[in-house]
Amino acid sequence: MTLLNRKGIVIRTLPRHEESTLRQLATAGVATLHEAFDRQGLMAPYIRPVQQGISRAGNAVTVLVTPGDNWMFHVAVEQCRPGDILVVAPTSPCGDGFFGDLLATSLQSRGVVGLVGDIGIRDSHTLREMGFAVWSRQVYAQGTVKETLGSVNVPVICAGQLVTPGDAVVADDDGVVVIPHAQVRAVQAKAEARMANEEAKRLRMQSGELGLDIYAMRPRLAEKGLRYYDSADDVEI
Ligand SMILES: O=C([O-])CC(=O)C(=O)O
Ligand SMILES: [Mg+2]
């Protein structure tokens, strides 16, 4: 029986990754991991960072919230450990300001590396100042209440992606990617190979070599019918 979007539940345990794995994932970054994961795993592009230049990877602690109600954040904080990242999904679309610097302070004190949510957040200036990394659908000061149960650590759909507690969630300036726990090792290996390959290409491009030649693109472009002319006058009408 799936617990997807079931309310009124807190699961106390989740599978977690080694600190070194999370560090490597954060270094690889969202674009590389998405490619290494067969171009899967990306949350919708409306999820944006409130800061710039920060890359984070963590074990997903999921929070299912009712629109306009941030009660479950306080329940979630207690379940968090160092290296976790909070992933928040409302049961139906809501951009209220569920989260701000006070909750961030609480999460930071437990070693949580950031928050990703299909929600609104507030206190964005203070969040940047305190270095707590946040990715959200919008910044909106609208306050929320504490009346309705949601859940902590049940599977949720966040900005188009299924997130199961313990999945690796990686976020940077390019967006957010979710890698299911069991696939992290394989994706990480592919990402390492891809980074080595890109580094070799980067060196060749730095020295002025053309992508056209590095990738041997000329025959395929010709096959598709691409033609070169010395001047516009030479193009037959
Ligand atoms: O407390 C709230 O409702 C959200 C907030 O602004 C904070 O965490 O600072
Ligand atoms: Mg606040």
Short mmCIF file of C-alpha atoms and ligand atoms in Angstrom, two decimals:
data_model
loop_
_atom_site.label_atom_id
_atom_site.label_comp_id
_atom_site.label_asym_id
_atom_site.label_seq_id
_atom_site.Cartn_x
_atom_site.Cartn_y
_atom_site.Cartn_z
CA MET A 1 0.00 0.00 0.00
CA THR A 2 1.45 3.35 -0.96
CA LEU A 3 1.59 6.22 1.47
CA LEU A 4 1.69 8.79 -1.34
CA ASN A 5 0.01 11.96 -0.09
CA ARG A 6 -1.49 10.21 2.97
CA LYS A 7 -2.18 12.71 5.77
CA GLY A 8 -1.64 12.41 9.51
CA ILE A 9 1.53 10.29 9.37
CA VAL A 10 5.12 10.77 10.59
CA ILE A 11 7.69 8.15 9.56
CA ARG A 12 10.71 8.37 11.85
CA THR A 13 13.34 6.61 9.73
CA LEU A 14 14.66 7.02 6.21
CA PRO A 15 17.65 5.71 4.27
CA ARG A 16 20.49 8.25 4.22
CA HIS A 17 23.59 8.73 2.06
CA GLU A 18 27.21 9.05 3.13
CA GLU A 19 28.37 12.61 3.64
CA SER A 20 31.03 12.10 0.95
CA THR A 21 28.35 11.01 -1.56
CA LEU A 22 26.29 14.12 -0.87
CA ARG A 23 29.40 16.27 -1.27
CA GLN A 24 30.18 14.71 -4.66
CA LEU A 25 26.59 15.15 -5.84
CA ALA A 26 26.62 18.84 -4.87
CA THR A 27 29.88 19.30 -6.78
CA ALA A 28 28.55 17.53 -9.89
CA GLY A 29 25.55 19.88 -9.95
CA VAL A 30 22.04 19.67 -11.35
CA ALA A 31 22.73 19.77 -15.11
CA THR A 32 25.36 17.00 -14.99
CA LEU A 33 23.30 14.77 -12.70
CA HIS A 34 20.19 15.21 -14.83
CA GLU A 35 22.19 14.15 -17.91
CA ALA A 36 23.75 11.23 -16.03
CA PHE A 37 20.26 10.19 -14.95
CA ASP A 38 19.16 9.81 -18.59
CA ARG A 39 17.74 13.34 -18.56
CA GLN A 40 15.28 12.57 -15.80
CA GLY A 41 14.57 13.86 -12.32
CA LEU A 42 14.13 17.61 -12.82
CA MET A 43 11.55 19.55 -10.87
CA ALA A 44 9.53 22.12 -12.84
CA PRO A 45 11.53 25.21 -13.85
CA TYR A 46 9.34 27.56 -11.83
CA ILE A 47 11.17 26.31 -8.71
CA ARG A 48 13.83 29.00 -8.32
CA PRO A 49 16.66 29.65 -5.85
CA VAL A 50 16.30 32.69 -3.57
CA GLN A 51 20.13 32.93 -3.54
CA GLN A 52 22.79 32.51 -6.21
CA GLY A 53 26.03 30.57 -6.32
CA ILE A 54 25.06 27.85 -3.85
CA SER A 55 24.85 24.12 -4.61
CA ARG A 56 23.35 21.70 -2.07
CA ALA A 57 22.70 17.96 -1.92
CA GLY A 58 20.76 16.26 0.85
CA ASN A 59 18.67 13.30 1.96
CA ALA A 60 15.03 14.14 1.30
CA VAL A 61 12.88 14.61 4.39
CA THR A 62 9.44 15.13 2.88
CA VAL A 63 6.70 17.37 4.24
CA LEU A 64 3.13 17.18 2.98
CA VAL A 65 1.26 20.38 3.87
CA THR A 66 -2.30 21.59 3.56
CA PRO A 67 -2.64 24.84 1.57
CA GLY A 68 -2.15 27.85 3.87
CA ASP A 69 -1.02 25.73 6.84
CA ASN A 70 2.61 25.37 7.95
CA TRP A 71 2.06 23.32 11.10
CA MET A 72 3.87 20.27 9.73
CA PHE A 73 7.17 22.16 9.39
CA HIS A 74 7.52 22.11 13.17
CA VAL A 75 6.79 18.38 13.20
CA ALA A 76 9.37 17.86 10.43
CA VAL A 77 12.21 19.72 12.18
CA GLU A 78 12.38 17.06 14.89
CA GLN A 79 12.88 14.31 12.28
CA CYS A 80 15.81 16.07 10.58
CA ARG A 81 19.48 15.18 10.88
CA PRO A 82 22.67 16.70 9.46
CA GLY A 83 22.82 16.25 5.69
CA ASP A 84 19.05 16.29 5.20
CA ILE A 85 17.16 18.62 2.87
CA LEU A 86 13.49 19.46 3.44
CA VAL A 87 11.19 18.84 0.46
CA VAL A 88 7.76 20.42 0.82
CA ALA A 89 4.65 19.73 -1.25
CA PRO A 90 1.15 21.11 -0.68
CA THR A 91 -1.82 18.81 -1.29
CA SER A 92 -3.07 21.30 -3.89
CA PRO A 93 -1.31 24.34 -5.40
CA CYS A 94 -0.56 27.12 -2.89
CA GLY A 95 2.05 29.86 -2.97
CA ASP A 96 1.57 31.30 0.53
CA GLY A 97 4.62 32.20 2.62
CA PHE A 98 4.84 28.93 4.57
CA PHE A 99 8.49 29.29 5.49
CA GLY A 100 10.86 32.00 6.70
CA ASP A 101 13.95 32.75 8.73
CA LEU A 102 12.63 31.39 12.05
CA LEU A 103 11.95 27.92 10.68
CA ALA A 104 15.23 28.15 8.77
CA THR A 105 17.05 28.84 12.05
CA SER A 106 15.49 25.73 13.53
CA LEU A 107 16.49 23.60 10.54
CA GLN A 108 19.98 25.07 10.42
CA SER A 109 20.53 24.14 14.06
CA ARG A 110 19.87 20.49 13.08
CA GLY A 111 22.33 20.55 10.19
CA VAL A 112 19.71 20.67 7.41
CA VAL A 113 21.39 21.86 4.19
CA GLY A 114 18.41 23.59 2.60
CA LEU A 115 14.74 23.60 1.64
CA VAL A 116 13.03 22.85 -1.66
CA GLY A 117 9.31 23.53 -1.84
CA ASP A 118 6.46 23.93 -4.30
CA ILE A 119 5.33 26.73 -2.01
CA GLY A 120 5.89 30.43 -1.29
CA ILE A 121 8.51 31.51 1.22
CA ARG A 122 9.26 34.82 2.99
CA ASP A 123 12.06 36.60 4.89
CA SER A 124 14.15 36.05 1.77
CA HIS A 125 16.69 38.75 2.63
CA THR A 126 17.38 37.20 6.03
CA LEU A 127 17.56 33.71 4.53
CA ARG A 128 20.32 34.93 2.19
CA GLU A 129 22.11 36.67 5.05
CA MET A 130 22.06 33.55 7.22
CA GLY A 131 23.19 31.34 4.32
CA PHE A 132 20.22 29.00 4.50
CA ALA A 133 19.60 27.84 0.92
CA VAL A 134 16.02 27.80 -0.38
CA TRP A 135 14.38 26.88 -3.69
CA SER A 136 10.68 27.76 -3.98
CA ARG A 137 7.90 28.59 -6.45
CA GLN A 138 7.72 32.20 -5.28
CA VAL A 139 8.48 34.74 -2.59
CA TYR A 140 5.25 35.87 -0.92
CA ALA A 141 4.83 37.29 2.58
CA GLN A 142 1.32 35.82 3.02
CA GLY A 143 1.09 34.23 6.47
CA THR A 144 -0.13 30.70 7.16
CA VAL A 145 -1.94 29.00 10.07
CA LYS A 146 -1.41 25.91 12.22
CA GLU A 147 -4.69 23.97 12.15
CA THR A 148 -4.53 21.02 9.81
CA LEU A 149 -2.50 17.82 9.75
CA GLY A 150 -0.28 16.90 6.87
CA SER A 151 2.51 14.32 7.01
CA VAL A 152 6.25 13.94 7.37
CA ASN A 153 8.24 11.38 5.39
CA VAL A 154 5.56 10.02 3.12
CA PRO A 155 6.20 10.04 -0.66
CA VAL A 156 5.06 13.31 -2.26
CA ILE A 157 4.87 14.86 -5.70
CA CYS A 158 6.87 18.10 -5.63
CA ALA A 159 6.87 20.32 -8.74
CA GLY A 160 6.24 17.34 -10.99
CA GLN A 161 8.64 14.85 -9.40
CA LEU A 162 7.93 11.94 -7.09
CA VAL A 163 10.09 12.36 -3.98
CA THR A 164 10.44 9.42 -1.60
CA PRO A 165 12.07 10.02 1.79
CA GLY A 166 15.81 9.35 1.52
CA ASP A 167 16.06 10.20 -2.18
CA ALA A 168 19.03 12.42 -3.02
CA VAL A 169 17.85 15.94 -3.84
CA VAL A 170 20.38 18.24 -5.46
CA ALA A 171 19.73 21.94 -6.04
CA ASP A 172 21.77 24.79 -7.50
CA ASP A 173 21.34 27.87 -9.70
CA ASP A 174 20.02 25.66 -12.53
CA GLY A 175 17.15 24.11 -10.56
CA VAL A 176 16.46 20.92 -8.63
CA VAL A 177 17.00 17.25 -9.51
CA VAL A 178 15.70 14.24 -7.59
CA ILE A 179 17.59 10.93 -7.73
CA PRO A 180 15.85 7.88 -6.20
CA HIS A 181 17.90 6.44 -3.37
CA ALA A 182 18.66 3.11 -5.09
CA GLN A 183 19.92 4.84 -8.24
CA VAL A 184 22.31 7.31 -6.63
CA ARG A 185 25.43 5.15 -6.98
CA ALA A 186 24.90 4.46 -10.70
CA VAL A 187 24.04 8.09 -11.48
CA GLN A 188 27.05 9.28 -9.51
CA ALA A 189 29.41 6.99 -11.47
CA LYS A 190 28.00 8.23 -14.78
CA ALA A 191 28.29 11.83 -13.59
CA GLU A 192 31.97 11.37 -12.69
CA ALA A 193 32.70 9.96 -16.16
CA ARG A 194 30.78 12.81 -17.76
CA MET A 195 32.70 15.44 -15.80
CA ALA A 196 36.05 13.92 -16.84
CA ASN A 197 34.89 13.88 -20.47
CA GLU A 198 33.69 17.50 -20.27
CA GLU A 199 36.99 18.59 -18.73
CA ALA A 200 38.89 17.12 -21.69
CA LYS A 201 36.58 18.97 -24.11
CA ARG A 202 36.86 22.19 -22.13
CA LEU A 203 40.65 22.12 -22.53
CA ARG A 204 40.34 21.61 -26.29
CA MET A 205 37.79 24.44 -26.60
CA GLN A 206 39.98 26.73 -24.49
CA SER A 207 42.75 26.15 -27.03
CA GLY A 208 40.38 27.26 -29.81
CA GLU A 209 39.38 23.91 -31.29
CA LEU A 210 35.88 23.98 -32.73
CA GLY A 211 32.99 21.84 -31.54
CA LEU A 212 32.39 21.19 -35.26
CA ASP A 213 35.70 19.29 -35.37
CA ILE A 214 35.82 17.87 -31.83
CA TYR A 215 32.45 16.21 -32.42
CA ALA A 216 33.10 15.51 -36.15
CA MET A 217 29.89 17.32 -37.03
CA ARG A 218 30.71 18.47 -40.57
CA PRO A 219 29.62 15.32 -42.47
CA ARG A 220 26.27 15.14 -40.64
CA LEU A 221 25.54 18.83 -41.22
CA ALA A 222 26.32 18.35 -44.94
CA GLU A 223 24.10 15.27 -45.01
CA LYS A 224 21.26 17.37 -43.61
CA GLY A 225 21.83 19.85 -46.45
CA LEU A 226 23.64 22.72 -44.71
CA ARG A 227 25.45 24.81 -47.34
CA TYR A 228 28.04 27.56 -46.93
CA TYR A 229 28.33 30.66 -49.21
CA ASP A 230 30.96 33.38 -49.29
CA SER A 231 28.33 36.07 -49.72
CA ALA A 232 24.54 36.47 -49.62
CA ASP A 233 24.63 37.28 -53.39
CA ASP A 234 25.82 33.75 -54.10
CA VAL A 235 22.68 32.12 -52.69
CA GLU A 236 20.55 30.83 -55.56
CA ILE A 237 16.93 31.95 -55.19
O1 LIG B 1 6.66 31.41 11.10
C1 LIG B 1 6.13 31.38 10.01
O2 LIG B 1 4.90 31.34 9.80
C2 LIG B 1 7.02 31.39 8.79
C3 LIG B 1 8.05 32.43 8.98
O3 LIG B 1 7.87 33.58 8.66
C4 LIG B 1 9.31 32.05 9.66
O4 LIG B 1 9.59 30.87 9.80
O5 LIG B 1 10.07 32.96 9.99
MG MG B 2 9.27 35.00 9.58
#
